[in-house]
PDB file of C-alpha atoms in Angstrom:
ATOM      1  CA  ASP U   1      -0.546  -0.136   0.311  1.00  0.00           C
ATOM      2  CA  VAL U   2       1.352   3.573  -0.645  1.00  0.00           C
ATOM      3  CA  LYS U   3       2.180   5.390   2.139  1.00  0.00           C
ATOM      4  CA  VAL U   4       1.977   9.159   2.526  1.00  0.00           C
ATOM      5  CA  THR U   5       2.797  10.456   6.398  1.00  0.00           C
ATOM      6  CA  GLN U   6       2.801  14.099   7.722  1.00  0.00           C
ATOM      7  CA  SER U   7       5.349  15.263  10.475  1.00  0.00           C
ATOM      8  CA  SER U   8       2.793  16.502  12.979  1.00  0.00           C
ATOM      9  CA  ARG U   9      -0.675  15.487  13.117  1.00  0.00           C
ATOM     10  CA  TYR U  10      -1.307  19.096  15.507  1.00  0.00           C
ATOM     11  CA  LEU U  11       0.408  22.068  15.516  1.00  0.00           C
ATOM     12  CA  VAL U  12       0.259  25.013  17.119  1.00  0.00           C
ATOM     13  CA  LYS U  13       2.643  28.553  16.107  1.00  0.00           C
ATOM     14  CA  ARG U  14       2.408  32.001  16.818  1.00  0.00           C
ATOM     15  CA  THR U  15       2.580  34.546  14.416  1.00  0.00           C
ATOM     16  CA  GLY U  16       5.471  35.184  12.810  1.00  0.00           C
ATOM     17  CA  GLU U  17       7.522  31.813  12.908  1.00  0.00           C
ATOM     18  CA  LYS U  18       8.810  29.502  10.170  1.00  0.00           C
ATOM     19  CA  VAL U  19       7.193  26.812  10.020  1.00  0.00           C
ATOM     20  CA  PHE U  20       7.905  23.747   8.355  1.00  0.00           C
ATOM     21  CA  LEU U  21       5.828  20.875   7.250  1.00  0.00           C
ATOM     22  CA  GLU U  22       6.968  17.870   6.096  1.00  0.00           C
ATOM     23  CA  CYS U  23       5.849  15.276   3.643  1.00  0.00           C
ATOM     24  CA  VAL U  24       7.009  12.024   3.049  1.00  0.00           C
ATOM     25  CA  GLN U  25       5.958   8.869   0.744  1.00  0.00           C
ATOM     26  CA  ASP U  26       7.466   5.038   0.061  1.00  0.00           C
ATOM     27  CA  MET U  27       5.840   4.497  -3.222  1.00  0.00           C
ATOM     28  CA  ASP U  28       8.524   6.242  -5.422  1.00  0.00           C
ATOM     29  CA  HIS U  29       5.662   8.563  -6.399  1.00  0.00           C
ATOM     30  CA  GLU U  30       6.981  11.416  -8.885  1.00  0.00           C
ATOM     31  CA  ASN U  31       3.693  13.753  -8.060  1.00  0.00           C
ATOM     32  CA  MET U  32       3.274  15.768  -5.159  1.00  0.00           C
ATOM     33  CA  PHE U  33       1.118  18.418  -3.908  1.00  0.00           C
ATOM     34  CA  TRP U  34       0.349  20.450  -0.852  1.00  0.00           C
ATOM     35  CA  TYR U  35      -3.144  20.955  -0.142  1.00  0.00           C
ATOM     36  CA  ARG U  36      -5.585  23.399   2.862  1.00  0.00           C
ATOM     37  CA  GLN U  37      -8.726  22.468   3.786  1.00  0.00           C
ATOM     38  CA  ASP U  38     -11.091  25.067   5.222  1.00  0.00           C
ATOM     39  CA  PRO U  39     -15.110  24.325   6.318  1.00  0.00           C
ATOM     40  CA  GLY U  40     -17.142  26.071   3.691  1.00  0.00           C
ATOM     41  CA  LEU U  41     -14.442  26.641   0.925  1.00  0.00           C
ATOM     42  CA  GLY U  42     -13.344  23.186   0.510  1.00  0.00           C
ATOM     43  CA  LEU U  43      -9.406  21.988  -0.795  1.00  0.00           C
ATOM     44  CA  ARG U  44      -7.329  24.170  -2.218  1.00  0.00           C
ATOM     45  CA  LEU U  45      -4.427  23.778  -3.797  1.00  0.00           C
ATOM     46  CA  ILE U  46      -1.180  25.487  -2.856  1.00  0.00           C
ATOM     47  CA  TYR U  47       2.163  24.129  -4.120  1.00  0.00           C
ATOM     48  CA  PHE U  48       2.876  21.024  -6.144  1.00  0.00           C
ATOM     49  CA  SER U  49       5.993  19.570  -7.162  1.00  0.00           C
ATOM     50  CA  TYR U  50       6.701  16.917 -10.586  1.00  0.00           C
ATOM     51  CA  ASP U  51      10.070  16.105 -10.286  1.00  0.00           C
ATOM     52  CA  VAL U  52      12.507  16.681  -7.564  1.00  0.00           C
ATOM     53  CA  LYS U  53      14.207  20.390  -7.909  1.00  0.00           C
ATOM     54  CA  MET U  54      10.814  20.837  -9.506  1.00  0.00           C
ATOM     55  CA  LYS U  55       8.030  23.180  -7.800  1.00  0.00           C
ATOM     56  CA  GLU U  56       4.907  25.150  -9.664  1.00  0.00           C
ATOM     57  CA  LYS U  57       2.341  27.679  -7.989  1.00  0.00           C
ATOM     58  CA  GLY U  58      -1.185  25.634  -7.666  1.00  0.00           C
ATOM     59  CA  ASP U  59      -4.494  28.324  -6.275  1.00  0.00           C
ATOM     60  CA  ILE U  60      -3.036  30.420  -3.330  1.00  0.00           C
ATOM     61  CA  PRO U  61       0.526  30.157  -3.339  1.00  0.00           C
ATOM     62  CA  GLU U  62       1.093  33.596  -1.430  1.00  0.00           C
ATOM     63  CA  GLY U  63       2.718  32.686   1.707  1.00  0.00           C
ATOM     64  CA  TYR U  64       3.829  29.651   1.202  1.00  0.00           C
ATOM     65  CA  SER U  65       7.498  28.256   0.047  1.00  0.00           C
ATOM     66  CA  VAL U  66       8.112  24.642  -0.900  1.00  0.00           C
ATOM     67  CA  SER U  67      11.380  22.568  -1.145  1.00  0.00           C
ATOM     68  CA  ARG U  68      11.803  18.692  -3.035  1.00  0.00           C
ATOM     69  CA  GLU U  69      15.294  18.149  -3.000  1.00  0.00           C
ATOM     70  CA  LYS U  70      14.572  14.670  -2.606  1.00  0.00           C
ATOM     71  CA  LYS U  71      12.178  12.581  -4.503  1.00  0.00           C
ATOM     72  CA  GLU U  72       9.922  10.539  -2.152  1.00  0.00           C
ATOM     73  CA  ARG U  73       9.574  14.515   0.012  1.00  0.00           C
ATOM     74  CA  PHE U  74       7.807  17.773   0.253  1.00  0.00           C
ATOM     75  CA  SER U  75       8.099  20.288   2.171  1.00  0.00           C
ATOM     76  CA  LEU U  76       5.908  23.176   2.444  1.00  0.00           C
ATOM     77  CA  ILE U  77       7.544  26.399   4.202  1.00  0.00           C
ATOM     78  CA  LEU U  78       5.066  29.236   5.996  1.00  0.00           C
ATOM     79  CA  GLU U  79       7.984  31.856   5.688  1.00  0.00           C
ATOM     80  CA  SER U  80       6.320  34.194   8.307  1.00  0.00           C
ATOM     81  CA  ALA U  81       3.052  32.488   9.567  1.00  0.00           C
ATOM     82  CA  SER U  82       0.221  34.358   9.978  1.00  0.00           C
ATOM     83  CA  THR U  83      -3.633  33.495  11.640  1.00  0.00           C
ATOM     84  CA  ASN U  84      -5.229  33.201   8.335  1.00  0.00           C
ATOM     85  CA  GLN U  85      -2.878  30.184   7.482  1.00  0.00           C
ATOM     86  CA  THR U  86      -4.448  28.197  10.555  1.00  0.00           C
ATOM     87  CA  SER U  87      -5.964  25.834   8.721  1.00  0.00           C
ATOM     88  CA  MET U  88      -5.218  21.759   8.044  1.00  0.00           C
ATOM     89  CA  TYR U  89      -3.114  21.158   6.196  1.00  0.00           C
ATOM     90  CA  LEU U  90      -2.923  17.321   3.524  1.00  0.00           C
ATOM     91  CA  CYS U  91      -0.411  16.505   1.415  1.00  0.00           C
ATOM     92  CA  ALA U  92      -0.413  14.084  -1.528  1.00  0.00           C
ATOM     93  CA  SER U  93       1.110  12.015  -4.293  1.00  0.00           C
ATOM     94  CA  SER U  94       0.340  10.187  -7.445  1.00  0.00           C
ATOM     95  CA  LEU U  95       2.190   8.497  -9.738  1.00  0.00           C
ATOM     96  CA  TRP U  96       3.741   9.834 -13.181  1.00  0.00           C
ATOM     97  CA  ARG U  97       1.379   9.074 -16.131  1.00  0.00           C
ATOM     98  CA  GLY U  98       1.066  11.565 -18.308  1.00  0.00           C
ATOM     99  CA  SER U  99      -2.149  12.048 -18.271  1.00  0.00           C
ATOM    100  CA  SER U 100      -5.454  12.941 -16.021  1.00  0.00           C
ATOM    101  CA  TYR U 101      -5.634   9.619 -14.788  1.00  0.00           C
ATOM    102  CA  ASN U 102      -3.409   9.742 -11.422  1.00  0.00           C
ATOM    103  CA  GLU U 103      -5.010   8.586  -8.168  1.00  0.00           C
ATOM    104  CA  GLN U 104      -3.891  10.625  -5.555  1.00  0.00           C
ATOM    105  CA  PHE U 105      -2.801  10.101  -1.950  1.00  0.00           C
ATOM    106  CA  PHE U 106      -3.582  11.538   0.860  1.00  0.00           C
ATOM    107  CA  GLY U 107      -1.528  12.041   4.185  1.00  0.00           C
ATOM    108  CA  PRO U 108      -3.180  12.490   7.263  1.00  0.00           C
ATOM    109  CA  GLY U 109      -3.337  15.913   7.095  1.00  0.00           C
ATOM    110  CA  THR U 110      -1.752  18.107   9.836  1.00  0.00           C
ATOM    111  CA  ARG U 111      -3.288  20.878  11.717  1.00  0.00           C
ATOM    112  CA  LEU U 112      -1.737  24.201  12.229  1.00  0.00           C
ATOM    113  CA  THR U 113      -3.034  26.726  14.639  1.00  0.00           C
ATOM    114  CA  VAL U 114      -1.038  29.665  14.161  1.00  0.00           C
ATOM    115  CA  LEU U 115      -1.561  32.016  17.337  1.00  0.00           C
TER     116      LEU U 115
ATOM    117  CA  LYS K   1     -11.618  28.453 -15.175  1.00  0.00           C
ATOM    118  CA  ASN K   2     -11.764  24.965 -14.045  1.00  0.00           C
ATOM    119  CA  GLU K   3     -15.021  24.275 -11.256  1.00  0.00           C
ATOM    120  CA  VAL K   4     -16.798  21.143  -9.955  1.00  0.00           C
ATOM    121  CA  GLU K   5     -20.008  22.051  -8.371  1.00  0.00           C
ATOM    122  CA  GLN K   6     -20.969  19.387  -6.218  1.00  0.00           C
ATOM    123  CA  SER K   7     -24.916  19.198  -4.487  1.00  0.00           C
ATOM    124  CA  PRO K   8     -26.018  18.828  -2.202  1.00  0.00           C
ATOM    125  CA  GLN K   9     -23.919  20.087   0.455  1.00  0.00           C
ATOM    126  CA  ASN K  10     -25.521  18.116   3.697  1.00  0.00           C
ATOM    127  CA  LEU K  11     -27.519  14.504   3.246  1.00  0.00           C
ATOM    128  CA  THR K  12     -29.313  13.525   6.109  1.00  0.00           C
ATOM    129  CA  ALA K  13     -30.532   9.229   5.528  1.00  0.00           C
ATOM    130  CA  GLN K  14     -31.948   6.804   6.724  1.00  0.00           C
ATOM    131  CA  GLU K  15     -29.874   3.853   7.792  1.00  0.00           C
ATOM    132  CA  GLY K  16     -30.937   1.030   3.863  1.00  0.00           C
ATOM    133  CA  GLU K  17     -31.817   4.358   1.785  1.00  0.00           C
ATOM    134  CA  PHE K  18     -30.036   4.354  -1.846  1.00  0.00           C
ATOM    135  CA  ILE K  19     -28.435   7.742  -1.754  1.00  0.00           C
ATOM    136  CA  THR K  20     -27.048   9.592  -4.258  1.00  0.00           C
ATOM    137  CA  ILE K  21     -24.347  12.400  -4.266  1.00  0.00           C
ATOM    138  CA  ASN K  22     -24.154  15.279  -7.584  1.00  0.00           C
ATOM    139  CA  CYS K  23     -21.429  16.691  -9.446  1.00  0.00           C
ATOM    140  CA  SER K  24     -21.404  18.759 -12.152  1.00  0.00           C
ATOM    141  CA  TYR K  25     -17.345  19.607 -13.652  1.00  0.00           C
ATOM    142  CA  SER K  26     -16.504  22.601 -16.502  1.00  0.00           C
ATOM    143  CA  VAL K  27     -14.673  22.572 -19.896  1.00  0.00           C
ATOM    144  CA  GLY K  28     -10.900  21.412 -19.091  1.00  0.00           C
ATOM    145  CA  ILE K  29     -11.589  18.624 -17.015  1.00  0.00           C
ATOM    146  CA  SER K  30     -10.939  15.391 -18.623  1.00  0.00           C
ATOM    147  CA  ALA K  31     -10.951  12.741 -15.734  1.00  0.00           C
ATOM    148  CA  LEU K  32     -13.222  13.239 -12.245  1.00  0.00           C
ATOM    149  CA  HIS K  33     -12.261  11.514  -8.615  1.00  0.00           C
ATOM    150  CA  TRP K  34     -14.406  11.021  -5.075  1.00  0.00           C
ATOM    151  CA  LEU K  35     -12.651  10.681  -2.242  1.00  0.00           C
ATOM    152  CA  GLN K  36     -14.079  10.309   0.693  1.00  0.00           C
ATOM    153  CA  GLN K  37     -13.121  11.248   4.015  1.00  0.00           C
ATOM    154  CA  HIS K  38     -14.705  10.382   7.819  1.00  0.00           C
ATOM    155  CA  PRO K  39     -14.135  12.712  10.614  1.00  0.00           C
ATOM    156  CA  GLY K  40     -11.111  13.380  11.825  1.00  0.00           C
ATOM    157  CA  GLY K  41      -9.807  11.513   9.467  1.00  0.00           C
ATOM    158  CA  GLY K  42      -7.322  11.820   6.327  1.00  0.00           C
ATOM    159  CA  ILE K  43      -8.889  11.533   2.979  1.00  0.00           C
ATOM    160  CA  VAL K  44      -9.729   7.985   0.793  1.00  0.00           C
ATOM    161  CA  SER K  45      -9.797   8.334  -3.113  1.00  0.00           C
ATOM    162  CA  LEU K  46     -12.963   6.071  -3.762  1.00  0.00           C
ATOM    163  CA  PHE K  47     -12.894   6.525  -7.649  1.00  0.00           C
ATOM    164  CA  MET K  48     -11.824   7.669 -10.760  1.00  0.00           C
ATOM    165  CA  LEU K  49     -13.569   8.150 -13.916  1.00  0.00           C
ATOM    166  CA  SER K  50     -13.083   8.881 -16.873  1.00  0.00           C
ATOM    167  CA  SER K  51     -16.029   7.178 -18.960  1.00  0.00           C
ATOM    168  CA  GLY K  52     -19.022   4.799 -17.709  1.00  0.00           C
ATOM    169  CA  LYS K  53     -19.475   3.541 -14.566  1.00  0.00           C
ATOM    170  CA  LYS K  54     -17.566   2.105 -11.551  1.00  0.00           C
ATOM    171  CA  LYS K  55     -18.563  -0.502  -8.845  1.00  0.00           C
ATOM    172  CA  HIS K  56     -16.595  -1.450  -5.648  1.00  0.00           C
ATOM    173  CA  GLY K  57     -18.966  -2.974  -2.380  1.00  0.00           C
ATOM    174  CA  ARG K  58     -21.846  -0.936  -2.237  1.00  0.00           C
ATOM    175  CA  LEU K  59     -20.568   2.622  -4.210  1.00  0.00           C
ATOM    176  CA  ILE K  60     -21.298   3.223  -7.845  1.00  0.00           C
ATOM    177  CA  ALA K  61     -19.784   5.929  -9.655  1.00  0.00           C
ATOM    178  CA  THR K  62     -21.099   7.120 -12.631  1.00  0.00           C
ATOM    179  CA  ILE K  63     -19.612   9.918 -15.093  1.00  0.00           C
ATOM    180  CA  ASN K  64     -21.684  11.275 -18.161  1.00  0.00           C
ATOM    181  CA  ILE K  65     -18.990  13.159 -20.466  1.00  0.00           C
ATOM    182  CA  GLN K  66     -21.394  14.556 -22.653  1.00  0.00           C
ATOM    183  CA  GLU K  67     -23.381  15.961 -19.674  1.00  0.00           C
ATOM    184  CA  LYS K  68     -20.449  17.021 -17.926  1.00  0.00           C
ATOM    185  CA  HIS K  69     -21.650  15.298 -14.592  1.00  0.00           C
ATOM    186  CA  SER K  70     -21.070  12.567 -12.565  1.00  0.00           C
ATOM    187  CA  SER K  71     -23.160  11.030  -9.908  1.00  0.00           C
ATOM    188  CA  LEU K  72     -21.885   8.456  -6.735  1.00  0.00           C
ATOM    189  CA  HIS K  73     -24.142   5.870  -5.518  1.00  0.00           C
ATOM    190  CA  ILE K  74     -24.990   4.190  -2.299  1.00  0.00           C
ATOM    191  CA  THR K  75     -26.445   1.093  -1.950  1.00  0.00           C
ATOM    192  CA  ALA K  76     -28.016   0.517   1.511  1.00  0.00           C
ATOM    193  CA  SER K  77     -26.446   2.676   3.411  1.00  0.00           C
ATOM    194  CA  HIS K  78     -25.130   2.042   7.115  1.00  0.00           C
ATOM    195  CA  PRO K  79     -24.161   4.433   9.604  1.00  0.00           C
ATOM    196  CA  ARG K  80     -20.628   3.684   8.561  1.00  0.00           C
ATOM    197  CA  ASP K  81     -20.919   5.684   5.761  1.00  0.00           C
ATOM    198  CA  SER K  82     -20.773   8.763   7.095  1.00  0.00           C
ATOM    199  CA  ALA K  83     -18.537  10.870   6.118  1.00  0.00           C
ATOM    200  CA  VAL K  84     -17.772  13.845   3.555  1.00  0.00           C
ATOM    201  CA  TYR K  85     -17.801  12.761  -0.042  1.00  0.00           C
ATOM    202  CA  ILE K  86     -15.663  15.105  -2.353  1.00  0.00           C
ATOM    203  CA  CYS K  87     -15.731  14.467  -6.216  1.00  0.00           C
ATOM    204  CA  ALA K  88     -12.076  16.423  -7.751  1.00  0.00           C
ATOM    205  CA  GLY K  89     -12.180  17.240 -11.486  1.00  0.00           C
ATOM    206  CA  ALA K  90      -8.495  16.668 -12.633  1.00  0.00           C
ATOM    207  CA  THR K  91      -7.372  18.920 -15.137  1.00  0.00           C
ATOM    208  CA  THR K  92      -5.035  19.211 -18.482  1.00  0.00           C
ATOM    209  CA  LEU K  93      -2.855  21.778 -18.595  1.00  0.00           C
ATOM    210  CA  GLY K  94      -1.468  22.927 -22.435  1.00  0.00           C
ATOM    211  CA  GLY K  95      -0.182  20.214 -24.513  1.00  0.00           C
ATOM    212  CA  GLY K  96      -2.188  17.768 -22.582  1.00  0.00           C
ATOM    213  CA  THR K  97      -0.220  16.910 -19.804  1.00  0.00           C
ATOM    214  CA  SER K  98      -1.901  17.627 -15.816  1.00  0.00           C
ATOM    215  CA  TYR K  99       0.386  16.733 -13.551  1.00  0.00           C
ATOM    216  CA  GLY K 100      -2.710  14.654 -11.573  1.00  0.00           C
ATOM    217  CA  LYS K 101      -3.679  18.486 -10.663  1.00  0.00           C
ATOM    218  CA  LEU K 102      -7.134  18.266  -9.234  1.00  0.00           C
ATOM    219  CA  THR K 103     -10.079  21.199  -8.818  1.00  0.00           C
ATOM    220  CA  PHE K 104     -11.932  19.817  -5.826  1.00  0.00           C
ATOM    221  CA  GLY K 105     -16.244  20.507  -5.326  1.00  0.00           C
ATOM    222  CA  GLN K 106     -17.003  21.548  -1.825  1.00  0.00           C
ATOM    223  CA  GLY K 107     -17.977  18.120  -0.591  1.00  0.00           C
ATOM    224  CA  THR K 108     -21.117  16.722   0.864  1.00  0.00           C
ATOM    225  CA  ILE K 109     -22.175  15.513   4.016  1.00  0.00           C
ATOM    226  CA  LEU K 110     -23.318  12.599   4.333  1.00  0.00           C
ATOM    227  CA  THR K 111     -25.228  11.405   8.050  1.00  0.00           C
ATOM    228  CA  VAL K 112     -26.468   7.894   7.803  1.00  0.00           C
ATOM    229  CA  HIS K 113     -28.749   7.192  10.970  1.00  0.00           C
ATOM    230  CA  PRO K 114     -29.235   3.932  12.142  1.00  0.00           C
TER     231      PRO K 114
END
């Protein structure tokens, strides 16, 4: 089974802190994604990566950056956390097949609270 | 802009009832995913459809490409089916490459009472 793990289930940070959210997948997937999930807004794509050191902005990249130095690991960075970044953060991965038909496998999520 | 619209937003049923959740999507979406999220839990992929119909146990997903519409059906619903069900469209970027990027519906909160 594909396993996607995230470094923390719950995280509490203060405004202005630099925050790192880590995601690791064990199935050699090329694509990795970071989403945030908010009530009433659903899931929204922050960034995705289709290869090591490659990244693309999603729908809401402002205030975030990402890093993918190794194929299995995709990090989301909040350079200076703000209260409006309090959310559930979900990582996902999928196999590259050059088409739309890639099932995504999700991690358990990190609930981040910024005080 | 690629869009996915889901209905209803909330659905309450009695155990044993047949349930349908609907999803409409815009041009530019070439495959439809159905996902399930239990309270406090992660997201699990149920189906991925580009045409026709798929069945897994009591779950059935259908898609009509011409009408850009998909449905998720649950037969003989059970309280353990209570969850949020999300449809998501896989978008195709220029040149037919998508990297599996998804556009999500708002989700349907399903509650099945015993």
